Coordinates of C-alpha atoms in Angstrom, one line a residue:
X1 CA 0.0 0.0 0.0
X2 CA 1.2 3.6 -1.1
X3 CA 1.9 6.2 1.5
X4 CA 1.1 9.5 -0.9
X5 CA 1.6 13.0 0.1
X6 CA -0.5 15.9 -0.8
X7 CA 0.8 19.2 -3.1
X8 CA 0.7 22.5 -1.6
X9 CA 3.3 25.1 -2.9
X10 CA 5.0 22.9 -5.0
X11 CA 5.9 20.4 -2.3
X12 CA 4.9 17.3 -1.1
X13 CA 3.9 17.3 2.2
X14 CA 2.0 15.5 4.7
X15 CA -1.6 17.0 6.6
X16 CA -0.3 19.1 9.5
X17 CA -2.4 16.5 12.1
X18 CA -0.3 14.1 11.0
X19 CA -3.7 11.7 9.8
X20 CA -3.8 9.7 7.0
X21 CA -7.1 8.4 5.0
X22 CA -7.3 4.8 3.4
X23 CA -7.9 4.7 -0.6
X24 CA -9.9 1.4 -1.2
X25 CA -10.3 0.0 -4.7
X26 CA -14.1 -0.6 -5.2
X27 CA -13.7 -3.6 -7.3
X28 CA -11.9 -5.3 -4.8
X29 CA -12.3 -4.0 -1.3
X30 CA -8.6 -3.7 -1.1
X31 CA -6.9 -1.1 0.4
X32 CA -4.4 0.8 -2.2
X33 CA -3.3 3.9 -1.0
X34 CA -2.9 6.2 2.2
X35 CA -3.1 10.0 1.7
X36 CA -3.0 12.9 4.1
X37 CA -6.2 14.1 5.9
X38 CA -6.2 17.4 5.2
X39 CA -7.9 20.0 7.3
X40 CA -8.7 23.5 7.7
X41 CA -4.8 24.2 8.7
X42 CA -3.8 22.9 5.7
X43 CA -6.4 24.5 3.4
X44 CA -5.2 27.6 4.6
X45 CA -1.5 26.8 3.4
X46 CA -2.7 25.8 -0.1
X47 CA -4.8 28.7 -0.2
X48 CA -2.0 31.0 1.2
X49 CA 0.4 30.1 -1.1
X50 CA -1.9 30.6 -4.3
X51 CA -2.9 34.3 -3.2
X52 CA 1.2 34.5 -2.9
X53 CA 1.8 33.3 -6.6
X54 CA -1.3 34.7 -8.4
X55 CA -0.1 38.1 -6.7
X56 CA 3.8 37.5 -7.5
X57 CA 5.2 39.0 -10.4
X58 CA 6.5 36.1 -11.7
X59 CA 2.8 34.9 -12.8
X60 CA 1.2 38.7 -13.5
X61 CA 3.9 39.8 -15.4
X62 CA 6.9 37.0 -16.7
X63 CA 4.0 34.7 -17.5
X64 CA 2.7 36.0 -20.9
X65 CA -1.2 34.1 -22.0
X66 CA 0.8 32.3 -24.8
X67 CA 3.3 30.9 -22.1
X68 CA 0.3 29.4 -19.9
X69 CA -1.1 28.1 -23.2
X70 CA 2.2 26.0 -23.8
X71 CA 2.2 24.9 -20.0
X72 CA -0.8 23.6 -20.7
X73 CA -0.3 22.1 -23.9
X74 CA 3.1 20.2 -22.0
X75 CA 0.4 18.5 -19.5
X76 CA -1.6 17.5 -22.3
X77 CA 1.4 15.7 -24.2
X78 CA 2.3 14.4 -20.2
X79 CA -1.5 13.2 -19.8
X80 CA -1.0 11.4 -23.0
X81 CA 2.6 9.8 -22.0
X82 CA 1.4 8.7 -19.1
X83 CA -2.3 7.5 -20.5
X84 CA -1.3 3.8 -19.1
X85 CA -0.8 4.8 -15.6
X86 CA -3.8 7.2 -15.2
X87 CA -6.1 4.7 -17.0
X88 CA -5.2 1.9 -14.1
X89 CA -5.1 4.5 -11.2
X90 CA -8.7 5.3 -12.4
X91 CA -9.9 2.1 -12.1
X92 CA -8.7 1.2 -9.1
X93 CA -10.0 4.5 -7.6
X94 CA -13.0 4.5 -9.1
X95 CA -14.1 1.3 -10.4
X96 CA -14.8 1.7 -13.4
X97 CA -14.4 -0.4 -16.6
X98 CA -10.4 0.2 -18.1
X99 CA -11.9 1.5 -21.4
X100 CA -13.6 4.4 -19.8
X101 CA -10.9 5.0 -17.9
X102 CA -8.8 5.3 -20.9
X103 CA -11.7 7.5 -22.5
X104 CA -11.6 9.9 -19.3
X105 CA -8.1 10.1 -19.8
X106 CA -8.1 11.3 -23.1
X107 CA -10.8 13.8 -22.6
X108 CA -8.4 15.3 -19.8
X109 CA -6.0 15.6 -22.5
X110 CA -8.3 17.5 -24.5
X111 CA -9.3 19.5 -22.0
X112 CA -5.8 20.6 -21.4
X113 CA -5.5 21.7 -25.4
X114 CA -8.7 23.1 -25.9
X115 CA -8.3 25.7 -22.6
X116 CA -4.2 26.3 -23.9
X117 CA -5.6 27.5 -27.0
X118 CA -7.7 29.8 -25.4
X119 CA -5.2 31.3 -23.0
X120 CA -4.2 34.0 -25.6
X121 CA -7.2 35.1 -26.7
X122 CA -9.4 36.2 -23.5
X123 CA -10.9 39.4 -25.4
X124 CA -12.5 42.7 -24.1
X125 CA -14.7 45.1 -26.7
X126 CA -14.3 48.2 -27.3
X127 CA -18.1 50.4 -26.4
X128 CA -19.5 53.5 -28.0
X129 CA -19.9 56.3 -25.4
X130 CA -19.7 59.7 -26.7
X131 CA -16.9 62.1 -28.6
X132 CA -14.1 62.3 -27.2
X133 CA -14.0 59.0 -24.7
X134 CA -12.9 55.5 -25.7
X135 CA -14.6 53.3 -23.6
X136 CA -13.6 49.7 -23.6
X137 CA -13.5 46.6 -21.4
X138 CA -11.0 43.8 -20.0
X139 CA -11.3 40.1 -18.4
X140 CA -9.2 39.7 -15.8
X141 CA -8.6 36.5 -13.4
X142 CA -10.8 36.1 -10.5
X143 CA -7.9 35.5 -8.5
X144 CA -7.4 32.0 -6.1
X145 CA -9.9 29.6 -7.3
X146 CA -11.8 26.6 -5.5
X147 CA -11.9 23.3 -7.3
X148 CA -14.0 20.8 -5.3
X149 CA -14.4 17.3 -7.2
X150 CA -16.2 14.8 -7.3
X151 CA -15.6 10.8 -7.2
X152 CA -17.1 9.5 -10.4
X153 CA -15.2 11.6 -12.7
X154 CA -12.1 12.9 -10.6
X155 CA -9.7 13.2 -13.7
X156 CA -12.7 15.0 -16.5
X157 CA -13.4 17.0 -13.4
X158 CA -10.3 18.5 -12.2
X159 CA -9.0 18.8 -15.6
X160 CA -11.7 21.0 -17.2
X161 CA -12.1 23.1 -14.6
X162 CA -7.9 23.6 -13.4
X163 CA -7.3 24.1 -17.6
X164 CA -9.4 26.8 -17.7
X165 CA -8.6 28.5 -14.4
X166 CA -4.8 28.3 -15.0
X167 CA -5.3 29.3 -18.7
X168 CA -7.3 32.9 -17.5
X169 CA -4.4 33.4 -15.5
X170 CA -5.8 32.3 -11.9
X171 CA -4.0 29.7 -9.4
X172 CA -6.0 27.2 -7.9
X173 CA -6.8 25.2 -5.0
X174 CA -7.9 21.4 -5.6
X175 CA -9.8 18.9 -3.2
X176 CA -10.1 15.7 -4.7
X177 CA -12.8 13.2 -3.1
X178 CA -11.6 11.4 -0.3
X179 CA -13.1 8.0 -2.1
X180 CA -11.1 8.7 -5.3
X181 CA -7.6 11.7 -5.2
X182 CA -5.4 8.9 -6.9
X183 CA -5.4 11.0 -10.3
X184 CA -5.3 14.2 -8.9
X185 CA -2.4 13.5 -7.2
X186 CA -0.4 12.1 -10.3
X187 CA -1.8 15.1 -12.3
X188 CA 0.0 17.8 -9.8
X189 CA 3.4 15.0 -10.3
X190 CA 3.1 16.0 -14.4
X191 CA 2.4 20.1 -13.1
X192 CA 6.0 19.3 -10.9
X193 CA 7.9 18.2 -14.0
X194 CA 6.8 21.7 -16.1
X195 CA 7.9 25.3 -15.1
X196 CA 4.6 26.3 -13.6
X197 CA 5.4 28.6 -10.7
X198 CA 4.8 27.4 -7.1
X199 CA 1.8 27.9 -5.6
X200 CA -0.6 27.7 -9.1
X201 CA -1.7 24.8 -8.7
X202 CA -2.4 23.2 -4.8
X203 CA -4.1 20.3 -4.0
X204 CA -5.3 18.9 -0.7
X205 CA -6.7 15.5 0.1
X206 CA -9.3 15.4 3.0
X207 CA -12.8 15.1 3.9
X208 CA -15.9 17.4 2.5
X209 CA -17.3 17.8 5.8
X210 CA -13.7 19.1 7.2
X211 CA -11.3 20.2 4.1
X212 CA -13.9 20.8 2.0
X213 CA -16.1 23.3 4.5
X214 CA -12.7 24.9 5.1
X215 CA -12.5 25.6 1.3
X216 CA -15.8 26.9 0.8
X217 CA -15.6 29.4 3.6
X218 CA -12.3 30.3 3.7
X219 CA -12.1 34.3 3.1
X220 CA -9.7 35.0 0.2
X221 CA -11.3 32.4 -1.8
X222 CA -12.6 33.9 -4.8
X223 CA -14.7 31.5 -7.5
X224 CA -16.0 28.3 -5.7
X225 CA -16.3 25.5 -8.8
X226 CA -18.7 22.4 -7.5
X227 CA -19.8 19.6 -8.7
X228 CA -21.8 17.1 -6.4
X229 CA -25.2 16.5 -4.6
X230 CA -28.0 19.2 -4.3
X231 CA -27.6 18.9 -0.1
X232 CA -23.6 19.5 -0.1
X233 CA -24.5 22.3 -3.3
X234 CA -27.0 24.0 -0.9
X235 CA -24.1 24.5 1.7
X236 CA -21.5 25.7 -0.6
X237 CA -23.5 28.3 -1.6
X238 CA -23.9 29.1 1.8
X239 CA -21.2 29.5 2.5
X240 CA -19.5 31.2 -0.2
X241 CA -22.1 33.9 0.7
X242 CA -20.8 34.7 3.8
X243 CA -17.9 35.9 1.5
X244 CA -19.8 37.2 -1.1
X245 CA -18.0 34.6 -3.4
X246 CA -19.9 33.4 -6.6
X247 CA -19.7 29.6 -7.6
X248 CA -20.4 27.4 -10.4
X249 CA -22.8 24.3 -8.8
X250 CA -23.0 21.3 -11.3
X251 CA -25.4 19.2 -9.1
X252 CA -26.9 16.1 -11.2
X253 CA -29.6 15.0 -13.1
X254 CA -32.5 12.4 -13.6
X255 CA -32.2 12.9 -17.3
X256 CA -34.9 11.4 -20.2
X257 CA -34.4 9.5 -23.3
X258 CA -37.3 10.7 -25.2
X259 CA -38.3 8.1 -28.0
X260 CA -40.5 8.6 -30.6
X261 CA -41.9 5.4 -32.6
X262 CA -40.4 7.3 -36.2
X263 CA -36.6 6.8 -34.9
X264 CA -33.9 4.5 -35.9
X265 CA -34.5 2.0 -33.1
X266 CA -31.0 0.6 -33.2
X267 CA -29.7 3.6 -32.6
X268 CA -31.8 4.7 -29.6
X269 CA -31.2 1.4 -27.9
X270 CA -27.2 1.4 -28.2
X271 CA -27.7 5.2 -26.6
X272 CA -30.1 4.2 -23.8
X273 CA -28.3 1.6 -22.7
X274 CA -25.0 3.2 -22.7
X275 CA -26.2 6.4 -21.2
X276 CA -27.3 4.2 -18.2
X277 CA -24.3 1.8 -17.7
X278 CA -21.5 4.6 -18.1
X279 CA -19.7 4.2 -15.0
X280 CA -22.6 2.0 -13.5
X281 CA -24.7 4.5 -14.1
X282 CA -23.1 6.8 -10.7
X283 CA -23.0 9.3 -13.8
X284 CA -24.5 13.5 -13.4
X285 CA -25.7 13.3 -16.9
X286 CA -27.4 9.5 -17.0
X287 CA -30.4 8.6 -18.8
X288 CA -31.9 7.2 -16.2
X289 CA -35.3 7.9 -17.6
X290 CA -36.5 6.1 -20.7
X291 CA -40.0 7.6 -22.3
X292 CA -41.5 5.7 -25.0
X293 CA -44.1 6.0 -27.4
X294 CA -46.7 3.9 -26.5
X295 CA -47.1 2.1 -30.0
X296 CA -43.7 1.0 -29.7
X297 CA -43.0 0.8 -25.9
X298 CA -43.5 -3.1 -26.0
X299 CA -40.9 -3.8 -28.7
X300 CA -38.6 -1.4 -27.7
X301 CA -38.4 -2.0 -23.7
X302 CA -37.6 -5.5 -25.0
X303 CA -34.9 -4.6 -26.6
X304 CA -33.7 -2.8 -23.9
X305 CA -34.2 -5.8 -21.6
X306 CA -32.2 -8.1 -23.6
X307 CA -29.9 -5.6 -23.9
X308 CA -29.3 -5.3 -20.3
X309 CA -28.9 -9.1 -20.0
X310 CA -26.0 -9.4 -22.0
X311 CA -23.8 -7.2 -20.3
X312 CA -21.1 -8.2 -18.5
X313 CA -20.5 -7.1 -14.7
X314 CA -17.1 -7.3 -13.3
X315 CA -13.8 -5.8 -11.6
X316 CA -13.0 -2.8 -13.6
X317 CA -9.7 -3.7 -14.7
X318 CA -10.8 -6.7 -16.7
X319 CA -12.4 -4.1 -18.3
X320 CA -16.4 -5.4 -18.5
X321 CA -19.3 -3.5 -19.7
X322 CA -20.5 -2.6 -16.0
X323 CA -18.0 -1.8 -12.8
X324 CA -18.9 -1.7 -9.1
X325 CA -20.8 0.8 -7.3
X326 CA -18.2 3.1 -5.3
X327 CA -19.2 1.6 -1.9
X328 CA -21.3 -0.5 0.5
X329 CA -22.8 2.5 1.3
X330 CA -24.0 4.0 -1.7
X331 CA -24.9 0.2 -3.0
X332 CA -27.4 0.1 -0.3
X333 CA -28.5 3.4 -1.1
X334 CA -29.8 2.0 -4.9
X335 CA -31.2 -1.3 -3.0
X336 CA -33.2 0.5 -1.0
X337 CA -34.7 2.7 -4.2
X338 CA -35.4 -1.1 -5.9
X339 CA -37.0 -2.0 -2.3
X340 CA -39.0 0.7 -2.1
X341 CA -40.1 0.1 -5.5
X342 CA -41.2 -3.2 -5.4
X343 CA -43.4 -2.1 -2.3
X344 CA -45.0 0.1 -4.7
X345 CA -45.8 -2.4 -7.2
X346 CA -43.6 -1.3 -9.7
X347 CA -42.2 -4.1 -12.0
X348 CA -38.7 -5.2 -12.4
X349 CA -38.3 -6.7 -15.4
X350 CA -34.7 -7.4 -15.2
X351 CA -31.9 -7.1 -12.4
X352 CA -32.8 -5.3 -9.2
X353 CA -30.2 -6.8 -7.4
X354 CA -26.6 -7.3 -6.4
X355 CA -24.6 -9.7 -8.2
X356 CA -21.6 -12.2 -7.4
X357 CA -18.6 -11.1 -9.2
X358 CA -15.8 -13.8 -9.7
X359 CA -12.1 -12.0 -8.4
X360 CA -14.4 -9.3 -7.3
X361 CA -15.4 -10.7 -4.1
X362 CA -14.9 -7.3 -2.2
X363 CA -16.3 -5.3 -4.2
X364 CA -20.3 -4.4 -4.7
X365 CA -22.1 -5.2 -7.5
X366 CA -25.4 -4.6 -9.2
X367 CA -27.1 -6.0 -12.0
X368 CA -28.2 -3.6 -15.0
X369 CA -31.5 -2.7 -13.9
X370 CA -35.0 -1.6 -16.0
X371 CA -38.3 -0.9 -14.2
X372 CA -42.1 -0.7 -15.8
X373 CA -44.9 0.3 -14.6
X374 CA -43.2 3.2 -12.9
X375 CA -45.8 6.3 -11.5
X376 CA -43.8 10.0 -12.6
X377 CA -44.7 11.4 -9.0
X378 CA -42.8 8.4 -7.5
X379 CA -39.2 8.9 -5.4
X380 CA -37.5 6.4 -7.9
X381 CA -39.0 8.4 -10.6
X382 CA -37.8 12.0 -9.1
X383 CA -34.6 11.4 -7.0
X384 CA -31.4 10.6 -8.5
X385 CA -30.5 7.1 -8.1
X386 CA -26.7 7.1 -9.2
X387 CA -26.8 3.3 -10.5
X388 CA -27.7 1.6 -13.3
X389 CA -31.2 1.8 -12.9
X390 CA -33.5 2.4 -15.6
X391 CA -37.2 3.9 -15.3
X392 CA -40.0 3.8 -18.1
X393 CA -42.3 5.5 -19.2
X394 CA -45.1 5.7 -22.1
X395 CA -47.0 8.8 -23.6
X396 CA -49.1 9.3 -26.8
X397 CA -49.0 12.7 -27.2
X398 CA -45.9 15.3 -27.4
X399 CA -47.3 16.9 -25.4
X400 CA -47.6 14.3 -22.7
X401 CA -43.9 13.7 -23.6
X402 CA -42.7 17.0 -22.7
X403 CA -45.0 17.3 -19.4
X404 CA -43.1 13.9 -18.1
X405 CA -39.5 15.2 -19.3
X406 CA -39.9 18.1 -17.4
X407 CA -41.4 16.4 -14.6
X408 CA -38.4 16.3 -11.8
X409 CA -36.5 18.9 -10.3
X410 CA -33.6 18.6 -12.1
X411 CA -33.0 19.8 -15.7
X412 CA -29.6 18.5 -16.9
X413 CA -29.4 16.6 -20.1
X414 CA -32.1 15.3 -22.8
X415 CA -31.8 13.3 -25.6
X416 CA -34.3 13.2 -28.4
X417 CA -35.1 10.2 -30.9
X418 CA -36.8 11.0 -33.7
X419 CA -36.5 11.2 -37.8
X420 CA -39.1 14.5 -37.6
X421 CA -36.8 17.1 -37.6
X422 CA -39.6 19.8 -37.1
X423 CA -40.9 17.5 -34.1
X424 CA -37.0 17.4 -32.7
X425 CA -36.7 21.3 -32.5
X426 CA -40.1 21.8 -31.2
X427 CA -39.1 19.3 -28.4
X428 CA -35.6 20.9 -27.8
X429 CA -37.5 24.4 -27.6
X430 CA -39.3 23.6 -24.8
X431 CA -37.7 20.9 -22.5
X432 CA -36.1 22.5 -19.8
X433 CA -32.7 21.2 -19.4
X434 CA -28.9 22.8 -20.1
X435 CA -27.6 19.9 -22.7
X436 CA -29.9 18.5 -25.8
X437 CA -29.0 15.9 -27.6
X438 CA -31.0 14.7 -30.9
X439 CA -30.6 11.4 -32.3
X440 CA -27.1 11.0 -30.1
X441 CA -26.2 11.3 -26.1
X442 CA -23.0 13.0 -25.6
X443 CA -21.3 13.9 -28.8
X444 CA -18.0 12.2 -28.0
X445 CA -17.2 13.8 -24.6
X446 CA -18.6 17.2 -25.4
X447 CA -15.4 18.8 -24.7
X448 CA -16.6 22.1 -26.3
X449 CA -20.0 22.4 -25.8
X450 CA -21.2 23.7 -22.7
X451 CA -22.6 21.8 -19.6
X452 CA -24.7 22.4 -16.8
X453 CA -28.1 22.8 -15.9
X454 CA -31.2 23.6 -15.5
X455 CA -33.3 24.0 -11.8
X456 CA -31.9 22.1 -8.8
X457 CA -29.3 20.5 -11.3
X458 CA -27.2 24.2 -10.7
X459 CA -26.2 27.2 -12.8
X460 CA -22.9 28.4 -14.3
X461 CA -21.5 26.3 -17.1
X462 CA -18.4 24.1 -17.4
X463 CA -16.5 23.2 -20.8
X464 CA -16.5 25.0 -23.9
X465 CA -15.6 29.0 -24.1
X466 CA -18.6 29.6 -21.7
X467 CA -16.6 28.3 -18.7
X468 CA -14.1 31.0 -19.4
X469 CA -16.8 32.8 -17.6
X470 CA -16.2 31.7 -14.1
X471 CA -12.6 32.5 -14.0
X472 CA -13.2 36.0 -15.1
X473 CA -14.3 39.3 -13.7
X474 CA -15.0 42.1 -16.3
X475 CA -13.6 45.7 -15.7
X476 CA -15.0 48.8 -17.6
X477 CA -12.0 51.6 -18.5
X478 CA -13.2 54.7 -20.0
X479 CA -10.5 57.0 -21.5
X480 CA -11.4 60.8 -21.9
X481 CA -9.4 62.0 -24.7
X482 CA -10.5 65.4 -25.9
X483 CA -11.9 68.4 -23.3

């Protein structure tokens, strides 16, 4: 087992209590790694050394946009020489199968390019006042910015939102999940290896409830970037308001595959399925909700079924089509939805319960899951499940179709299936959700299209040149140049 150490001012260094937390590989049970248990002491280091190196002139003056571009562009060549290593540390931190790994990889890569290309070309405009004044405007870094990630998609995560913070000219403070820092921590060993100044880049392992609290409200914090649950959302917000800090919240989904009887069925059904099983289904963005039009529903939720049968479940390394859930914990957590909805009467028409994994002994598994019958005012029909659950539903009308996508609280991510293109924008224009997809669910990683939500699934956007956003603060100058 690893004894790892945690990156704050360009150091290594251990948590200043001394305490370590256990890294377990979900597949397995196993124990993997120790990192430090980072607390509010050492949150104020990290964040004390960023304020030190955003403010030096080293990084406001020496470091030119085009030179942060080609940092970035040197961890994007490093992500890709190391692809091997990350791939298997992902795995065994978060369980899931090596090919997505491999996948999340590469889309950190990309995220890395995509933000160095825009590090030159963060652009003000010049506004028409009156004779005799220019008046124009500037984007300038926030300042020290908060990265808190999540455990399903530590390396997507960290990278999109650390490339476009470093590329805007800001330095950053990271906390990984305590479930899954494995790749964070390699990332900062590629940062180590380039000429970065100290202090850009810090992260600390530790607890949300400790760490992560100290983050949120620590004063010279000045963007907070989450992505999580709607609870632990709720109190980063609160936080950050004691400081008058604005955050970007990217807090889930119970997202709808909308499919209409006119659509390529074979497509639909690779789409559904995959949207559900990515990651075993502990995915924002999953389709967990499939809506059907009743004069295919029959045919196509046997599809689905069968579908779901022939999957493979197994240790993630062995690379199957469906990993282990993170943890005991959050296994039971999906039981007790399929409990609950059995209680109810709804119908399980295939899986609903854990399964025995060969060489995966410690680990917890569940079978691909697909429910009928299911009422749209139900819990497993409103809360998000973060398994690979699937919950249908029929409509006849449009109409009725829209009224059930926009049935929930959340309002991530929609997909639309359907050869009408008329009906496709018509749908688009009126579900309420921050990603549509039509006649695909994705679009290859989506690295610049921007993503976030609707209602209680946040606000602010990640990827794309919208993100640039958050890492920004706009400043008017207005010149007087004749009287």
């Amino acid at each position: 087992m690893k004894n790892l150490k945690m990156y704050i001012n360009g150091e290594w260094v251990e948590s200043a209590s001394g305490e370590s937390i256990t890294v377990i590989n979900p597949s397995t049970g196993d124990q993997v790694a120790l990192v430090p248990m980072g607390k509010a002491e050492d949150i104020d280091a990290a964040v004390r050394s960023a304020r030190k190196a955003f403010e030096s002139e080293e990084w406001q003056q020496t470091f030119r946009p085009h030179e942060r571009g080609y940092i970035l562009l040197e961890i994007a060549a490093k992500i890709r020489e190391n692809k091997d290593d990350l791939a298997k540390l992902e795995t065994i931190d978060v369980g899931k199968p090596l090919s997505q790994a491999y996948a999340d990889v590469e889309a950190a890569a990309r995220y890395f390019e995509y933000y160095a290309g825009m590090a030159d070309k963060i652009l003000g405009e010049t506004i028409p006042v009156e004779y005799g004044i220019i008046d124009y405007t500037v984007r300038e870094p926030v300042g020290v910015t908060a990265h808190i990630i999540p455990w399903n998609y530590p390396i997507q995560i960290i990278s999109r939102s650390v490339a476009a913070a470093i590329a805007t000219g800001n330095a950053c403070v990271v906390k990984p999940a305590e479930d899954t820092p494995l790749t964070a921590l390699k990332l900062a060993e590629l940062f180590a290896e380039t000429k970065l100044p100290k202090g850009i880049l810090n992260i600390v392992t530790g607890y949300g409830y400790d760490a992560g609290t100290a983050l949120c409200s620590h004063r010279d914090i000045n963007h907070i970037t989450f992505t999580g649950s709607v609870p632990t959302g709720m109190a980063v917000m609160k936080a950050a308001a004691e400081n008058i800090v604005p955050v970007t919240l990217e807090l889930g989904g119970k997202s709808p595959n909308i499919v209409f009887s006119d659509c390529d069925q074979d497509a639909a059904l690779e789409w559904v399925v995959k949207s559900i099983i990515q990651n075993a289904g502990q995915t924002c963005s999953a389709g967990s909700r499939l809506l059907v039009e009743a004069e295919i529903k029959e045919e196509f939720v046997a599809k689905v079924v069968n579908r779901m049968k022939e999957l493979k479940v197994g240790p993630g390394i062995s690379d199957p089509d469906i990993g282990p859930i993170l943890s005991k914990k959050q296994f039971e957590r999906i039981e007790s939805f399929i409990f609950a909805a059995e209680a109810e009467g709804i119908k399980v028409l295939t899986g609903g319960r854990g399964v025995d994994v060969e060489g995966g002994e410690g680990g917890s598994y569940f079978a691909p899951t697909v429910l009928d019958h299911v009422d749209p005012a139900c819990k497993l029909a409103q809360e998000e499940i973060f398994g690979p659950v699937l919950s249908v539903f029929s409509f006849e009308t449009e109409a009725e179709a829209l009224q059930l996508a926009n049935h929930t609280e959340f309002g991530l991510v929609t997909g639309i299936w359907t050869n009408d293109v008329k009906r496709a924008h018509r749908i688009a224009n009126k579900v309420r959700s921050g990603q549509v997809f039509i006649n695909n669910y994705g679009a290859g990683g989506g690295i610049q299209m921007p993503f976030g939500g609707y209602k209680k699934s946040g606000f602010g956007r990640e990827k794309g040149l919208e993100a640039l956003r958050n890492y920004t603060q706009l400043k008017n100058v207005a010149l007087r140049y004749d009287g």
